[in-house]
CSV table of C-alpha atoms in Angstrom, one decimal:
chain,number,residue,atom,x,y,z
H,1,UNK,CA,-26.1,-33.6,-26.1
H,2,UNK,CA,-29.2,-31.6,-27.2
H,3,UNK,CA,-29.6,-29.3,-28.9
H,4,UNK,CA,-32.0,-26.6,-27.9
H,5,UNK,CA,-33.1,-23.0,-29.1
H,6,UNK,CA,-30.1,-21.1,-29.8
H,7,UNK,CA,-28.1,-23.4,-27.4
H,8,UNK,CA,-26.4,-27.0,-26.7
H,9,UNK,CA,-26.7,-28.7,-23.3
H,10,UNK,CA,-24.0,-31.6,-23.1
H,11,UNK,CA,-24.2,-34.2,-20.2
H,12,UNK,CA,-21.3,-35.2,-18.1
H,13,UNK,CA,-23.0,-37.9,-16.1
H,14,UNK,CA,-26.4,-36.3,-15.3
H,15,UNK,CA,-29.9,-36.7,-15.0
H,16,UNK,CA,-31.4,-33.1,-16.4
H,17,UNK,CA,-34.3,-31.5,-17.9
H,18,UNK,CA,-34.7,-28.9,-21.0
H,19,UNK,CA,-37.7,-27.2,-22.0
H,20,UNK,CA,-38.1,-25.0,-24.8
H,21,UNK,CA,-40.8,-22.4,-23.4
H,22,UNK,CA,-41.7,-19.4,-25.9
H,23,UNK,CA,-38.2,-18.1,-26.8
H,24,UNK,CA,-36.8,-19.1,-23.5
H,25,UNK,CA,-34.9,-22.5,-23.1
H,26,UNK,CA,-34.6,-23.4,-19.5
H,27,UNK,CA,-32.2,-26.0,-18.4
H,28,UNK,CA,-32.6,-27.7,-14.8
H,29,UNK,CA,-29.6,-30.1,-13.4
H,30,UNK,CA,-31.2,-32.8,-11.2
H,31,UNK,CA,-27.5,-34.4,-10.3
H,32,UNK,CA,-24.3,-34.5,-11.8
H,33,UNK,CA,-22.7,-31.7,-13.9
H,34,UNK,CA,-23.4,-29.6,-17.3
H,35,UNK,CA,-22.0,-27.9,-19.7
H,36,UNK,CA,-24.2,-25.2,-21.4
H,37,UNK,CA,-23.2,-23.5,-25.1
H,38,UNK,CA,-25.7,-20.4,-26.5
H,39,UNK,CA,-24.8,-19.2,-29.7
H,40,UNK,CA,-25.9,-15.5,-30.6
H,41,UNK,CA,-27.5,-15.1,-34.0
H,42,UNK,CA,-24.0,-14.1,-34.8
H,43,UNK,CA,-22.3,-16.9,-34.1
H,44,UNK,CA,-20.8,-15.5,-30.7
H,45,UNK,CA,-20.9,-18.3,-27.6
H,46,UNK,CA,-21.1,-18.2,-24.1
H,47,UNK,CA,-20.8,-20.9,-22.0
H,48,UNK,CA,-21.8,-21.9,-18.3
H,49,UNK,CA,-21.8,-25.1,-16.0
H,50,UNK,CA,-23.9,-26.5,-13.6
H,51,UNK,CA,-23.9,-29.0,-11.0
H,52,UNK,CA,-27.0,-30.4,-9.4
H,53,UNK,CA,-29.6,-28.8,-8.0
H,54,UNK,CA,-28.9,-25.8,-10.2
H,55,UNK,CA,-30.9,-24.0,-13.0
H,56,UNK,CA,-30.4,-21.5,-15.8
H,57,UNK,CA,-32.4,-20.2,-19.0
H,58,UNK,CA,-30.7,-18.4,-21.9
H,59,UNK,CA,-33.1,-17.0,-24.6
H,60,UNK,CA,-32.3,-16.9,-29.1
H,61,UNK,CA,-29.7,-14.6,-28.6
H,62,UNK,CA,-27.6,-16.7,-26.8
H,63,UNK,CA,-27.9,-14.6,-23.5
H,64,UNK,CA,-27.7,-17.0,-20.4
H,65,UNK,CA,-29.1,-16.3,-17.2
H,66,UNK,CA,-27.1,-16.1,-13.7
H,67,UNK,CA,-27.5,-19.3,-12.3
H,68,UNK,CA,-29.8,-20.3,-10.0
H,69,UNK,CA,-31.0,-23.1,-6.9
H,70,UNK,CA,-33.5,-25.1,-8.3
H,71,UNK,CA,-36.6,-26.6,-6.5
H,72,UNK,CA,-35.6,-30.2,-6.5
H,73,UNK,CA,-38.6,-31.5,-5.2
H,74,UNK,CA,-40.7,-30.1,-8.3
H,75,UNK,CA,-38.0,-30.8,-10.7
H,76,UNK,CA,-38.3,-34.6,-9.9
H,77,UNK,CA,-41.8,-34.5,-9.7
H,78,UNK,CA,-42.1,-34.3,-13.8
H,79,UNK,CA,-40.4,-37.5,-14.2
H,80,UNK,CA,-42.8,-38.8,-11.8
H,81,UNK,CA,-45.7,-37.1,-13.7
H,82,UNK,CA,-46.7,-34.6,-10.9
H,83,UNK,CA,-46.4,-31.5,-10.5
H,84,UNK,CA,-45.6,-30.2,-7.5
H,85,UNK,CA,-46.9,-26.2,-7.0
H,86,UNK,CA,-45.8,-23.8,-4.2
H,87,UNK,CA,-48.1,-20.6,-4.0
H,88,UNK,CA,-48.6,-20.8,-7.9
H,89,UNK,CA,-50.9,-18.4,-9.1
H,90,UNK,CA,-53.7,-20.2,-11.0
H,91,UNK,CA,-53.2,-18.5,-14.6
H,92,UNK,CA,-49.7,-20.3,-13.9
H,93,UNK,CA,-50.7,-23.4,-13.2
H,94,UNK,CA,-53.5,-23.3,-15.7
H,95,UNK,CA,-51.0,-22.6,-18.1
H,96,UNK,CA,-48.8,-26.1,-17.0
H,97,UNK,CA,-51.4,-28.5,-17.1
H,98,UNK,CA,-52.6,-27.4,-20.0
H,99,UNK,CA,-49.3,-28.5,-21.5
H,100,UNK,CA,-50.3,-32.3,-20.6
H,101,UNK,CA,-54.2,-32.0,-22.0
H,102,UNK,CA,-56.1,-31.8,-25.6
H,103,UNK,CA,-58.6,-29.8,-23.9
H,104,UNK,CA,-57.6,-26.4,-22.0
H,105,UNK,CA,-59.1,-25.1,-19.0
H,106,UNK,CA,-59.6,-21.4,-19.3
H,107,UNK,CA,-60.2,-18.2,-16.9
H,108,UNK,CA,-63.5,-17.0,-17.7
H,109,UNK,CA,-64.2,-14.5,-14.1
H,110,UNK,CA,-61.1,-12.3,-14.0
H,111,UNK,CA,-61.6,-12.2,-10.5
H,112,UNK,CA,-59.6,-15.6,-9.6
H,113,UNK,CA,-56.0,-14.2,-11.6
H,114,UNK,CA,-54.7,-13.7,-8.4
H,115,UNK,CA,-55.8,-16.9,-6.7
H,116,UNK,CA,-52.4,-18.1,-5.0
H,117,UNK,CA,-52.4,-22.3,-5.0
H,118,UNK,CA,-50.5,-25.0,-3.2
H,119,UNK,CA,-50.7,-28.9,-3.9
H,120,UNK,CA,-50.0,-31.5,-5.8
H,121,UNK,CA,-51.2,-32.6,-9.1
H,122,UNK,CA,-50.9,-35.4,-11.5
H,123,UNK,CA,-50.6,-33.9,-15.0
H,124,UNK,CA,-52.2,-36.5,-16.9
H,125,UNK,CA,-55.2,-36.4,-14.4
H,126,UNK,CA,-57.3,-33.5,-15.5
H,127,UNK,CA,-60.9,-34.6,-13.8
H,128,UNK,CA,-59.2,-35.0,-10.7
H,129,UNK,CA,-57.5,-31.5,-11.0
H,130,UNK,CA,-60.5,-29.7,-11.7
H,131,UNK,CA,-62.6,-31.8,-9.2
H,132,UNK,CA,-59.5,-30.1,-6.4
H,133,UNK,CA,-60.0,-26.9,-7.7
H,134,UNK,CA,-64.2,-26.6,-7.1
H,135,UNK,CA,-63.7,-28.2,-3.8
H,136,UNK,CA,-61.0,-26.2,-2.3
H,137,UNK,CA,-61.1,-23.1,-3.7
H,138,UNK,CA,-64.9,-22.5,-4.8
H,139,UNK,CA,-65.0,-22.7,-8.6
H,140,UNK,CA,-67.0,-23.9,-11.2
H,141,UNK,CA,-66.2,-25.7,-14.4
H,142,UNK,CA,-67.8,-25.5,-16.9
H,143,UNK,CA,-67.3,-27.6,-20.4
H,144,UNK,CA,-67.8,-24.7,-23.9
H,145,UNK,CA,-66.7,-27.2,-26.2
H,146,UNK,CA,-64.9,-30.4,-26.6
H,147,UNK,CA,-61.7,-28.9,-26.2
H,148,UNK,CA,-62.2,-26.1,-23.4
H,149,UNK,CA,-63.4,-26.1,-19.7
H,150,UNK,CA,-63.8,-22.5,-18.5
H,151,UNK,CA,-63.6,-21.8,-14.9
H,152,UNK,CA,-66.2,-18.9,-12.9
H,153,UNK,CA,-67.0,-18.4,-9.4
C-alpha cells in the first residue's frame, strides 16, 4: 500500500509506479490489478481500479482522473533507467531529466520551446544526453555554473 498525496494505491499482485508531480499524483499499472482510494480534504473518497496497462492521476482534492491506456514501453523503461520519449517537446523532457541530475540543463534561446524530440535516453547519463542533443538537433551547451548547463542555438 502507499500512500500518496491525498490518496492510497493498494496492490493486488502488481508491478506499478506512483509519482507525486506538483499537486498531481499519477498512478501507472504495469500488470496486474489496483485499487486506488483519494480522500477530499473533507474526508469524502472516491475509488477506482485498474488493470495493466492502464493509468490515472487524481490531484489534493481527491478528484481522480478517467482512466486511461498507458504507454507501456515508457512505463518500463524507468525501471530500466531509460526514458523512452515520443515527439516530447524539449522543455518537457528537459524538465524529466532534470529530475535524475544535481545540475539542470536550462532553455536559454526561447526559440527551441517548440523543438519536438524522439529517442531514447538514459537518465543517469547527462553528457551523453547533451552530447545527442548538439549533434542532432543543432544546440549548444553551455556550463553557467556548477549546477546549470544552459542550452542556445
Amino acid at each position: 500500500m502507499v500512500h500518496a498525496g491525498n490518496g492510497t494505491v493498494t496492490a493486488v499482485g502488481t508491478q506499478f509506479q506512483v509519482r507525486l508531480d506538483g499537486g498531481a499524483t499519477d498512478v501507472t499499472l504495469l500488470k496486474g490489478k489496483l485499487a486506488i482510494a483519494a480522500k477530499s480534504p473533507g474526508g469524502q473518497e472516491q475509488n477506482a481500479s485498474l488493470v495493466g496497462g492502464q493509468g490515472l492521476s487524481f490531484d489534493e482534492r481527491g478528484n481522480i482522473t478517467p482512466v486511461r491506456a498507458i504507454d507501456l514501453q515508457q512505463a518500463q523503461g524507468w525501471t530500466q533507467g531509460k526514458l523512452f520519449v515520443h515527439d516530447w517537446r524539449l522543455p518537457q523532457l528537459l524538465a524529466e531529466m532534470n529530475r535524475y541530475s544535481a545540475t539542470k540543463v536550462a532553455i536559454g534561446d526561447s526559440s527551441l520551446q517548440n523543438i519536438h524530440i524522439s529517442g531514447v535516453f538514459r537518465t543517469g547519463d547527462q553528457q551523453t544526453f547533451l552530447q545527442m542533443l548538439q549533434q542532432g538537433w543543432s544546440l549548444r551547451a553551455t556550463r553557467t555554473s556548477d549546477k546549470q548547463i544552459v542550452l542556445s542555438r
